[in-house]
């Protein structure tokens, strides 16, 4: 891909042809306020926060392609005024519970507001007497609080374009515009597939996971469900998996996950896990030590080598485990009767 | 898999997942992709957004149909007729890729002759798909390049599943859609490491890397490597193992991470077979329906509690890393298997860790020859990766086919009906399916409260016409009976199923669908016909 060099606030930035001024600036370490742009989605230019000046004209940086020699100014008295009004309109009615919001510290609205600098006094005049809308808690994995929504449309585009589901869309017009399901019903009763892709991309706390625990570290892994083998990072806190994040660098899934991958790893920490070997005594399975169980197995298997023995291996186990299972069957048990559920 | 080996010399997905987005035509047959492989479905949708034509061929109106330019609703079990019919149109209209056939393929003439039997009258009648739709689909598939075919269990779980796969492969060869990016024949594997389990030789006829058990030079290679003598003849397959157990021939079974009582076709038979097995050892992370019947249950570590590799459906070998400790006394499967071997006094099971096992795998498995933990990094490696400096292989059969002749083989086919067809006593066809929210026998997913909340019970899907005729209503509980078993289940009246066809998953122990299904086997691949089973529906009062 060809590269071009442009100047943003006097700084020379090299970017790939075809990208936008906003993305080139962000990649080059220059912040331009923005809410409705997302690298995974086509730009739409609705929030108007990313306005910049090029050749004396005000243009949205997210909709302006880079070109050789382009000169961009990210601020001017006019731009600042436009931006401030846009931000103030957004936050005038935004709930003020930032500290208890799960997006705290990672919120694009906080970032934008801090950058623009907001005058508290003016907010009161902008406030509408809209009623607080109840939070949609119907989905088991995440909530939707439309009071916090900034109408960037990232969730709508994610669900519609990227996921091809279209569970949510804009409803009503003007001041009354909201994001909601078809017929305004709860998410759980919509065609939502609970993939969580909208939640991941929501720049504020409107779509937020129910699980609030943040991981203290992340471990690279692969989803244990279907054959796509999506790359994921398991978020771990103590000895518990508290979050799952799609691996954007993995070529198989490019960051995406489905509902099972993203929200279905809780089984690992299930209290129903087997925790001790069990041996059948007097018709009942009773707890045993590893030594007891393994000796019993080794001794009994020894008596049934060859045609009397078979292994059913697992398509959920690792390559190394399957290798050992077949080596065991062939080398130790002297039979090739090993199979797994590939056929099912 | 056996079918693809015959046609191409390798049973794996020919191309890579990411390539799907750039296909210009996609034929998705026998795959409910949005449900069973949701993230691959995203690539299909992306291709459609970029202008590709999607052809969905499925007896049921699956979600993917929303994106399809064409929907071919063939009758269950009529895939060979449909695919051969399309091939016939392509040949008759001169749309075949003659240069590709000439240079890269063999046995075309015999195949062409077998097309004689598939005139469109016959195909239309057998498949129930109108002839102009077949013609339109054939033209589109032959003229939009590259074209990719995706398929899953809807193709393989039939008594003639191997024929189905070869029919798919024929179509790809005929149009020159093999050995190029964004094309190919792409079986989507169900479980996360089915590909790896096959690669590792957890199969009765091959050692790791598909090296045949019956070849003396192969046997000698492994005897030398493992320092033991090895049996000469092939072993038993999954279904045959339970048959042998039923007849008292197999006395001990080592069952790792499987729940055959729910997953096997004709599950009652499996239950009886297990009852007759003298010694059943089950190694799993949960107490499953099958583990309840075991003599010894060994608690295993879950994927997040160990290091190792999985190989996904596109042949990508990827690392997993230990994230948390196992609960209680649970141990990694590697440790357990090694312990049993060592306690039996067998040498060759004292590995320092999974990296060392991978080194042994690489030394004995040509396709994994260049794979080591050091190299797996962020993206993993796609086999074949024969040497330490090989970059891996995104698509197969580029310069030549993996078969010994180096050529892609056309296979002449004839249409064979399913083992069971609807009759007076059992007038409906039951076909199995999956839910987006559960996996396989749901041993894992049903332990996740949120998934259970989204989908907590079996629903038998039935067409409104059938429902009206039987006088059953949405939400009503009915009894479904086949020649092998019965279950009670709630009814979901929906157009998704065509008249005469009902469908259910097998995720729920309360409604054990596989007690009904047919274990009649494909003679080559030995896959049971769970996709076609004749049933009747009775009202329960
Ligand atoms: S979770 Fe997925 S399907 Fe549901 S609204 Fe969000 S993007 Fe759409
Ligand atoms: S996240 Fe979903 S699509 Fe990806 S491997 Fe897991 S189950 Fe399959
Ligand atoms: S980011 Fe450019 S208009 Fe919203």
PDB file of N, CA, C and O in Angstrom, chain A residues 274-338:
ATOM      1  N   UNK A 274     -15.412 -31.701  38.556  1.00  0.00           N
ATOM      2  CA  UNK A 274     -14.890 -32.867  39.259  1.00  0.00           C
ATOM      3  C   UNK A 274     -13.590 -32.456  39.933  1.00  0.00           C
ATOM      4  O   UNK A 274     -12.736 -31.838  39.300  1.00  0.00           O
ATOM      5  N   UNK A 275     -13.451 -32.779  41.203  1.00  0.00           N
ATOM      6  CA  UNK A 275     -12.261 -32.324  41.912  1.00  0.00           C
ATOM      7  C   UNK A 275     -11.447 -33.458  42.499  1.00  0.00           C
ATOM      8  O   UNK A 275     -10.373 -33.229  43.050  1.00  0.00           O
ATOM      9  N   UNK A 276     -11.968 -34.661  42.416  1.00  0.00           N
ATOM     10  CA  UNK A 276     -11.218 -35.767  42.994  1.00  0.00           C
ATOM     11  C   UNK A 276     -11.525 -37.050  42.219  1.00  0.00           C
ATOM     12  O   UNK A 276     -12.608 -37.174  41.654  1.00  0.00           O
ATOM     13  N   UNK A 277     -10.571 -37.964  42.135  1.00  0.00           N
ATOM     14  CA  UNK A 277     -10.864 -39.244  41.466  1.00  0.00           C
ATOM     15  C   UNK A 277     -11.987 -39.973  42.202  1.00  0.00           C
ATOM     16  O   UNK A 277     -12.141 -39.836  43.421  1.00  0.00           O
ATOM     17  N   UNK A 278     -12.781 -40.724  41.437  1.00  0.00           N
ATOM     18  CA  UNK A 278     -13.874 -41.507  42.013  1.00  0.00           C
ATOM     19  C   UNK A 278     -13.711 -42.956  41.565  1.00  0.00           C
ATOM     20  O   UNK A 278     -13.368 -43.220  40.418  1.00  0.00           O
ATOM     21  N   UNK A 279     -13.965 -43.855  42.481  1.00  0.00           N
ATOM     22  CA  UNK A 279     -13.858 -45.281  42.162  1.00  0.00           C
ATOM     23  C   UNK A 279     -15.146 -45.958  42.592  1.00  0.00           C
ATOM     24  O   UNK A 279     -15.710 -45.627  43.642  1.00  0.00           O
ATOM     25  N   UNK A 280     -15.652 -46.864  41.779  1.00  0.00           N
ATOM     26  CA  UNK A 280     -16.911 -47.526  42.115  1.00  0.00           C
ATOM     27  C   UNK A 280     -16.670 -48.610  43.159  1.00  0.00           C
ATOM     28  O   UNK A 280     -15.871 -49.515  42.963  1.00  0.00           O
ATOM     29  N   UNK A 281     -17.351 -48.472  44.295  1.00  0.00           N
ATOM     30  CA  UNK A 281     -17.265 -49.488  45.351  1.00  0.00           C
ATOM     31  C   UNK A 281     -18.683 -49.845  45.763  1.00  0.00           C
ATOM     32  O   UNK A 281     -19.485 -48.961  46.023  1.00  0.00           O
ATOM     33  N   UNK A 282     -18.991 -51.107  45.807  1.00  0.00           N
ATOM     34  CA  UNK A 282     -20.349 -51.569  46.137  1.00  0.00           C
ATOM     35  C   UNK A 282     -21.398 -50.836  45.314  1.00  0.00           C
ATOM     36  O   UNK A 282     -22.423 -50.395  45.833  1.00  0.00           O
ATOM     37  N   UNK A 283     -21.108 -50.694  44.035  1.00  0.00           N
ATOM     38  CA  UNK A 283     -22.088 -50.094  43.147  1.00  0.00           C
ATOM     39  C   UNK A 283     -22.150 -48.589  43.168  1.00  0.00           C
ATOM     40  O   UNK A 283     -22.873 -47.985  42.394  1.00  0.00           O
ATOM     41  N   UNK A 284     -21.385 -47.951  44.065  1.00  0.00           N
ATOM     42  CA  UNK A 284     -21.432 -46.487  44.132  1.00  0.00           C
ATOM     43  C   UNK A 284     -20.080 -45.876  43.835  1.00  0.00           C
ATOM     44  O   UNK A 284     -19.040 -46.438  44.190  1.00  0.00           O
ATOM     45  N   UNK A 285     -20.088 -44.707  43.199  1.00  0.00           N
ATOM     46  CA  UNK A 285     -18.835 -43.999  42.954  1.00  0.00           C
ATOM     47  C   UNK A 285     -18.441 -43.260  44.226  1.00  0.00           C
ATOM     48  O   UNK A 285     -19.198 -42.438  44.734  1.00  0.00           O
ATOM     49  N   UNK A 286     -17.254 -43.591  44.766  1.00  0.00           N
ATOM     50  CA  UNK A 286     -16.807 -42.925  45.987  1.00  0.00           C
ATOM     51  C   UNK A 286     -15.445 -42.294  45.751  1.00  0.00           C
ATOM     52  O   UNK A 286     -14.689 -42.697  44.869  1.00  0.00           O
ATOM     53  N   UNK A 287     -15.142 -41.276  46.555  1.00  0.00           N
ATOM     54  CA  UNK A 287     -13.883 -40.548  46.384  1.00  0.00           C
ATOM     55  C   UNK A 287     -12.686 -41.455  46.643  1.00  0.00           C
ATOM     56  O   UNK A 287     -12.733 -42.327  47.508  1.00  0.00           O
ATOM     57  N   UNK A 288     -11.633 -41.228  45.889  1.00  0.00           N
ATOM     58  CA  UNK A 288     -10.421 -42.025  46.048  1.00  0.00           C
ATOM     59  C   UNK A 288      -9.216 -41.123  45.849  1.00  0.00           C
ATOM     60  O   UNK A 288      -9.341 -39.999  45.361  1.00  0.00           O
ATOM     61  N   UNK A 289      -8.043 -41.603  46.240  1.00  0.00           N
ATOM     62  CA  UNK A 289      -6.827 -40.835  45.977  1.00  0.00           C
ATOM     63  C   UNK A 289      -6.377 -41.123  44.554  1.00  0.00           C
ATOM     64  O   UNK A 289      -6.809 -42.108  43.938  1.00  0.00           O
ATOM     65  N   UNK A 290      -5.505 -40.273  44.030  1.00  0.00           N
ATOM     66  CA  UNK A 290      -4.964 -40.526  42.692  1.00  0.00           C
ATOM     67  C   UNK A 290      -4.248 -41.870  42.662  1.00  0.00           C
ATOM     68  O   UNK A 290      -4.372 -42.625  41.704  1.00  0.00           O
ATOM     69  N   UNK A 291      -3.482 -42.170  43.703  1.00  0.00           N
ATOM     70  CA  UNK A 291      -2.747 -43.437  43.718  1.00  0.00           C
ATOM     71  C   UNK A 291      -3.686 -44.627  43.600  1.00  0.00           C
ATOM     72  O   UNK A 291      -3.475 -45.511  42.788  1.00  0.00           O
ATOM     73  N   UNK A 292      -4.746 -44.611  44.427  1.00  0.00           N
ATOM     74  CA  UNK A 292      -5.710 -45.723  44.367  1.00  0.00           C
ATOM     75  C   UNK A 292      -6.299 -45.856  42.971  1.00  0.00           C
ATOM     76  O   UNK A 292      -6.337 -46.932  42.385  1.00  0.00           O
ATOM     77  N   UNK A 293      -6.777 -44.723  42.450  1.00  0.00           N
ATOM     78  CA  UNK A 293      -7.473 -44.758  41.168  1.00  0.00           C
ATOM     79  C   UNK A 293      -6.536 -45.170  40.050  1.00  0.00           C
ATOM     80  O   UNK A 293      -6.865 -46.038  39.228  1.00  0.00           O
ATOM     81  N   UNK A 294      -5.362 -44.565  40.010  1.00  0.00           N
ATOM     82  CA  UNK A 294      -4.438 -44.845  38.911  1.00  0.00           C
ATOM     83  C   UNK A 294      -3.931 -46.282  38.970  1.00  0.00           C
ATOM     84  O   UNK A 294      -3.794 -46.951  37.932  1.00  0.00           O
ATOM     85  N   UNK A 295      -3.651 -46.773  40.182  1.00  0.00           N
ATOM     86  CA  UNK A 295      -3.191 -48.163  40.283  1.00  0.00           C
ATOM     87  C   UNK A 295      -4.275 -49.123  39.818  1.00  0.00           C
ATOM     88  O   UNK A 295      -4.002 -50.092  39.114  1.00  0.00           O
ATOM     89  N   UNK A 296      -5.507 -48.828  40.205  1.00  0.00           N
ATOM     90  CA  UNK A 296      -6.614 -49.682  39.783  1.00  0.00           C
ATOM     91  C   UNK A 296      -6.741 -49.684  38.250  1.00  0.00           C
ATOM     92  O   UNK A 296      -6.891 -50.732  37.614  1.00  0.00           O
ATOM     93  N   UNK A 297      -6.654 -48.496  37.671  1.00  0.00           N
ATOM     94  CA  UNK A 297      -6.782 -48.397  36.217  1.00  0.00           C
ATOM     95  C   UNK A 297      -5.631 -49.133  35.538  1.00  0.00           C
ATOM     96  O   UNK A 297      -5.838 -49.950  34.634  1.00  0.00           O
ATOM     97  N   UNK A 298      -4.397 -48.871  36.000  1.00  0.00           N
ATOM     98  CA  UNK A 298      -3.222 -49.491  35.376  1.00  0.00           C
ATOM     99  C   UNK A 298      -3.303 -51.009  35.478  1.00  0.00           C
ATOM    100  O   UNK A 298      -3.060 -51.732  34.506  1.00  0.00           O
ATOM    101  N   UNK A 299      -3.699 -51.461  36.631  1.00  0.00           N
ATOM    102  CA  UNK A 299      -3.730 -52.910  36.859  1.00  0.00           C
ATOM    103  C   UNK A 299      -4.833 -53.542  35.995  1.00  0.00           C
ATOM    104  O   UNK A 299      -4.621 -54.570  35.362  1.00  0.00           O
ATOM    105  N   UNK A 300      -6.001 -52.929  35.925  1.00  0.00           N
ATOM    106  CA  UNK A 300      -7.103 -53.509  35.153  1.00  0.00           C
ATOM    107  C   UNK A 300      -6.819 -53.428  33.650  1.00  0.00           C
ATOM    108  O   UNK A 300      -7.046 -54.387  32.923  1.00  0.00           O
ATOM    109  N   UNK A 301      -6.332 -52.273  33.212  1.00  0.00           N
ATOM    110  CA  UNK A 301      -5.993 -52.148  31.789  1.00  0.00           C
ATOM    111  C   UNK A 301      -4.961 -53.217  31.395  1.00  0.00           C
ATOM    112  O   UNK A 301      -5.036 -53.788  30.303  1.00  0.00           O
ATOM    113  N   UNK A 302      -3.994 -53.478  32.266  1.00  0.00           N
ATOM    114  CA  UNK A 302      -2.956 -54.476  31.955  1.00  0.00           C
ATOM    115  C   UNK A 302      -3.561 -55.832  31.615  1.00  0.00           C
ATOM    116  O   UNK A 302      -3.002 -56.593  30.844  1.00  0.00           O
ATOM    117  N   UNK A 303      -4.699 -56.130  32.204  1.00  0.00           N
ATOM    118  CA  UNK A 303      -5.340 -57.429  31.975  1.00  0.00           C
ATOM    119  C   UNK A 303      -6.176 -57.438  30.701  1.00  0.00           C
ATOM    120  O   UNK A 303      -6.691 -58.484  30.315  1.00  0.00           O
ATOM    121  N   UNK A 304      -6.375 -56.285  30.063  1.00  0.00           N
ATOM    122  CA  UNK A 304      -7.263 -56.228  28.895  1.00  0.00           C
ATOM    123  C   UNK A 304      -6.585 -55.611  27.676  1.00  0.00           C
ATOM    124  O   UNK A 304      -7.199 -54.864  26.929  1.00  0.00           O
ATOM    125  N   UNK A 305      -5.316 -55.895  27.478  1.00  0.00           N
ATOM    126  CA  UNK A 305      -4.640 -55.326  26.308  1.00  0.00           C
ATOM    127  C   UNK A 305      -5.160 -55.978  25.026  1.00  0.00           C
ATOM    128  O   UNK A 305      -5.863 -56.989  25.071  1.00  0.00           O
ATOM    129  N   UNK A 306      -4.812 -55.380  23.907  1.00  0.00           N
ATOM    130  CA  UNK A 306      -5.197 -55.943  22.607  1.00  0.00           C
ATOM    131  C   UNK A 306      -6.658 -55.688  22.289  1.00  0.00           C
ATOM    132  O   UNK A 306      -7.194 -54.626  22.580  1.00  0.00           O
ATOM    133  N   UNK A 307      -7.314 -56.688  21.701  1.00  0.00           N
ATOM    134  CA  UNK A 307      -8.672 -56.510  21.183  1.00  0.00           C
ATOM    135  C   UNK A 307      -9.716 -56.216  22.257  1.00  0.00           C
ATOM    136  O   UNK A 307     -10.842 -55.839  21.945  1.00  0.00           O
ATOM    137  N   UNK A 308      -9.362 -56.419  23.516  1.00  0.00           N
ATOM    138  CA  UNK A 308     -10.348 -56.191  24.575  1.00  0.00           C
ATOM    139  C   UNK A 308     -10.426 -54.728  25.007  1.00  0.00           C
ATOM    140  O   UNK A 308     -11.195 -54.376  25.884  1.00  0.00           O
ATOM    141  N   UNK A 309      -9.604 -53.895  24.387  1.00  0.00           N
ATOM    142  CA  UNK A 309      -9.478 -52.521  24.878  1.00  0.00           C
ATOM    143  C   UNK A 309      -9.775 -51.497  23.783  1.00  0.00           C
ATOM    144  O   UNK A 309      -9.528 -51.742  22.607  1.00  0.00           O
ATOM    145  N   UNK A 310     -10.327 -50.379  24.182  1.00  0.00           N
ATOM    146  CA  UNK A 310     -10.511 -49.286  23.231  1.00  0.00           C
ATOM    147  C   UNK A 310     -10.430 -47.953  23.961  1.00  0.00           C
ATOM    148  O   UNK A 310     -10.782 -47.851  25.146  1.00  0.00           O
ATOM    149  N   UNK A 311      -9.977 -46.933  23.243  1.00  0.00           N
ATOM    150  CA  UNK A 311      -9.943 -45.573  23.782  1.00  0.00           C
ATOM    151  C   UNK A 311     -10.853 -44.692  22.946  1.00  0.00           C
ATOM    152  O   UNK A 311     -10.846 -44.762  21.722  1.00  0.00           O
ATOM    153  N   UNK A 312     -11.665 -43.890  23.624  1.00  0.00           N
ATOM    154  CA  UNK A 312     -12.377 -42.822  22.932  1.00  0.00           C
ATOM    155  C   UNK A 312     -11.673 -41.542  23.360  1.00  0.00           C
ATOM    156  O   UNK A 312     -11.730 -41.147  24.524  1.00  0.00           O
ATOM    157  N   UNK A 313     -10.992 -40.940  22.418  1.00  0.00           N
ATOM    158  CA  UNK A 313     -10.244 -39.726  22.724  1.00  0.00           C
ATOM    159  C   UNK A 313     -11.165 -38.525  22.576  1.00  0.00           C
ATOM    160  O   UNK A 313     -12.335 -38.672  22.224  1.00  0.00           O
ATOM    161  N   UNK A 314     -10.628 -37.339  22.820  1.00  0.00           N
ATOM    162  CA  UNK A 314     -11.496 -36.168  22.869  1.00  0.00           C
ATOM    163  C   UNK A 314     -11.056 -35.082  21.911  1.00  0.00           C
ATOM    164  O   UNK A 314      -9.894 -34.681  21.883  1.00  0.00           O
ATOM    165  N   UNK A 315     -12.023 -34.577  21.175  1.00  0.00           N
ATOM    166  CA  UNK A 315     -11.778 -33.458  20.273  1.00  0.00           C
ATOM    167  C   UNK A 315     -11.726 -32.146  21.042  1.00  0.00           C
ATOM    168  O   UNK A 315     -11.603 -31.089  20.456  1.00  0.00           O
ATOM    169  N   UNK A 316     -11.856 -32.218  22.376  1.00  0.00           N
ATOM    170  CA  UNK A 316     -11.721 -31.010  23.189  1.00  0.00           C
ATOM    171  C   UNK A 316     -10.335 -30.953  23.819  1.00  0.00           C
ATOM    172  O   UNK A 316      -9.941 -29.928  24.340  1.00  0.00           O
ATOM    173  N   UNK A 317      -9.634 -32.096  23.792  1.00  0.00           N
ATOM    174  CA  UNK A 317      -8.300 -32.109  24.387  1.00  0.00           C
ATOM    175  C   UNK A 317      -7.276 -31.548  23.406  1.00  0.00           C
ATOM    176  O   UNK A 317      -7.530 -31.432  22.217  1.00  0.00           O
ATOM    177  N   UNK A 318      -6.099 -31.229  23.937  1.00  0.00           N
ATOM    178  CA  UNK A 318      -5.051 -30.625  23.105  1.00  0.00           C
ATOM    179  C   UNK A 318      -4.436 -31.667  22.175  1.00  0.00           C
ATOM    180  O   UNK A 318      -4.668 -32.866  22.318  1.00  0.00           O
ATOM    181  N   UNK A 319      -3.632 -31.189  21.237  1.00  0.00           N
ATOM    182  CA  UNK A 319      -2.891 -32.086  20.353  1.00  0.00           C
ATOM    183  C   UNK A 319      -1.985 -33.000  21.165  1.00  0.00           C
ATOM    184  O   UNK A 319      -1.912 -34.200  20.908  1.00  0.00           O
ATOM    185  N   UNK A 320      -1.304 -32.411  22.140  1.00  0.00           N
ATOM    186  CA  UNK A 320      -0.356 -33.188  22.925  1.00  0.00           C
ATOM    187  C   UNK A 320      -1.082 -34.309  23.660  1.00  0.00           C
ATOM    188  O   UNK A 320      -0.585 -35.437  23.750  1.00  0.00           O
ATOM    189  N   UNK A 321      -2.274 -33.992  24.186  1.00  0.00           N
ATOM    190  CA  UNK A 321      -3.036 -35.005  24.931  1.00  0.00           C
ATOM    191  C   UNK A 321      -3.540 -36.103  24.000  1.00  0.00           C
ATOM    192  O   UNK A 321      -3.527 -37.283  24.348  1.00  0.00           O
ATOM    193  N   UNK A 322      -3.981 -35.698  22.821  1.00  0.00           N
ATOM    194  CA  UNK A 322      -4.436 -36.707  21.866  1.00  0.00           C
ATOM    195  C   UNK A 322      -3.277 -37.562  21.369  1.00  0.00           C
ATOM    196  O   UNK A 322      -3.431 -38.760  21.156  1.00  0.00           O
ATOM    197  N   UNK A 323      -2.136 -36.925  21.196  1.00  0.00           N
ATOM    198  CA  UNK A 323      -0.962 -37.695  20.793  1.00  0.00           C
ATOM    199  C   UNK A 323      -0.670 -38.763  21.845  1.00  0.00           C
ATOM    200  O   UNK A 323      -0.473 -39.938  21.529  1.00  0.00           O
ATOM    201  N   UNK A 324      -0.681 -38.350  23.108  1.00  0.00           N
ATOM    202  CA  UNK A 324      -0.401 -39.311  24.173  1.00  0.00           C
ATOM    203  C   UNK A 324      -1.476 -40.387  24.251  1.00  0.00           C
ATOM    204  O   UNK A 324      -1.175 -41.557  24.478  1.00  0.00           O
ATOM    205  N   UNK A 325      -2.725 -40.004  24.040  1.00  0.00           N
ATOM    206  CA  UNK A 325      -3.819 -40.986  24.124  1.00  0.00           C
ATOM    207  C   UNK A 325      -3.639 -42.062  23.060  1.00  0.00           C
ATOM    208  O   UNK A 325      -3.821 -43.257  23.324  1.00  0.00           O
ATOM    209  N   UNK A 326      -3.265 -41.649  21.830  1.00  0.00           N
ATOM    210  CA  UNK A 326      -3.089 -42.674  20.797  1.00  0.00           C
ATOM    211  C   UNK A 326      -1.806 -43.470  21.005  1.00  0.00           C
ATOM    212  O   UNK A 326      -1.755 -44.664  20.780  1.00  0.00           O
ATOM    213  N   UNK A 327      -0.775 -42.798  21.508  1.00  0.00           N
ATOM    214  CA  UNK A 327       0.472 -43.531  21.782  1.00  0.00           C
ATOM    215  C   UNK A 327       0.206 -44.577  22.869  1.00  0.00           C
ATOM    216  O   UNK A 327       0.652 -45.716  22.772  1.00  0.00           O
ATOM    217  N   UNK A 328      -0.549 -44.164  23.871  1.00  0.00           N
ATOM    218  CA  UNK A 328      -0.885 -45.081  24.957  1.00  0.00           C
ATOM    219  C   UNK A 328      -1.659 -46.285  24.414  1.00  0.00           C
ATOM    220  O   UNK A 328      -1.358 -47.434  24.713  1.00  0.00           O
ATOM    221  N   UNK A 329      -2.685 -45.990  23.596  1.00  0.00           N
ATOM    222  CA  UNK A 329      -3.523 -47.064  23.070  1.00  0.00           C
ATOM    223  C   UNK A 329      -2.697 -48.043  22.238  1.00  0.00           C
ATOM    224  O   UNK A 329      -2.825 -49.262  22.363  1.00  0.00           O
ATOM    225  N   UNK A 330      -1.839 -47.483  21.393  1.00  0.00           N
ATOM    226  CA  UNK A 330      -1.070 -48.322  20.467  1.00  0.00           C
ATOM    227  C   UNK A 330       0.114 -48.994  21.159  1.00  0.00           C
ATOM    228  O   UNK A 330       0.289 -50.201  21.077  1.00  0.00           O
ATOM    229  N   UNK A 331       0.913 -48.197  21.864  1.00  0.00           N
ATOM    230  CA  UNK A 331       2.160 -48.730  22.418  1.00  0.00           C
ATOM    231  C   UNK A 331       1.921 -49.507  23.712  1.00  0.00           C
ATOM    232  O   UNK A 331       2.508 -50.556  23.925  1.00  0.00           O
ATOM    233  N   UNK A 332       1.034 -48.992  24.570  1.00  0.00           N
ATOM    234  CA  UNK A 332       0.836 -49.657  25.863  1.00  0.00           C
ATOM    235  C   UNK A 332      -0.256 -50.719  25.786  1.00  0.00           C
ATOM    236  O   UNK A 332      -0.164 -51.750  26.444  1.00  0.00           O
ATOM    237  N   UNK A 333      -1.314 -50.481  24.999  1.00  0.00           N
ATOM    238  CA  UNK A 333      -2.452 -51.401  24.992  1.00  0.00           C
ATOM    239  C   UNK A 333      -2.471 -52.306  23.756  1.00  0.00           C
ATOM    240  O   UNK A 333      -3.342 -53.156  23.623  1.00  0.00           O
ATOM    241  N   UNK A 334      -1.542 -52.079  22.827  1.00  0.00           N
ATOM    242  CA  UNK A 334      -1.391 -52.956  21.666  1.00  0.00           C
ATOM    243  C   UNK A 334      -2.671 -53.100  20.843  1.00  0.00           C
ATOM    244  O   UNK A 334      -3.045 -54.190  20.431  1.00  0.00           O
ATOM    245  N   UNK A 335      -3.331 -51.989  20.618  1.00  0.00           N
ATOM    246  CA  UNK A 335      -4.486 -52.018  19.721  1.00  0.00           C
ATOM    247  C   UNK A 335      -4.576 -50.670  19.013  1.00  0.00           C
ATOM    248  O   UNK A 335      -4.079 -49.656  19.524  1.00  0.00           O
ATOM    249  N   UNK A 336      -5.199 -50.658  17.845  1.00  0.00           N
ATOM    250  CA  UNK A 336      -5.439 -49.393  17.151  1.00  0.00           C
ATOM    251  C   UNK A 336      -6.869 -48.903  17.374  1.00  0.00           C
ATOM    252  O   UNK A 336      -7.325 -47.983  16.692  1.00  0.00           O
ATOM    253  N   UNK A 337      -7.589 -49.540  18.277  1.00  0.00           N
ATOM    254  CA  UNK A 337      -8.972 -49.124  18.519  1.00  0.00           C
ATOM    255  C   UNK A 337      -9.016 -47.833  19.328  1.00  0.00           C
ATOM    256  O   UNK A 337      -9.245 -47.837  20.545  1.00  0.00           O
ATOM    257  N   UNK A 338      -8.793 -46.740  18.633  1.00  0.00           N
ATOM    258  CA  UNK A 338      -8.928 -45.416  19.240  1.00  0.00           C
ATOM    259  C   UNK A 338      -9.676 -44.553  18.239  1.00  0.00           C
ATOM    260  O   UNK A 338      -9.430 -44.612  17.048  1.00  0.00           O
TER     261      UNK A 338
END
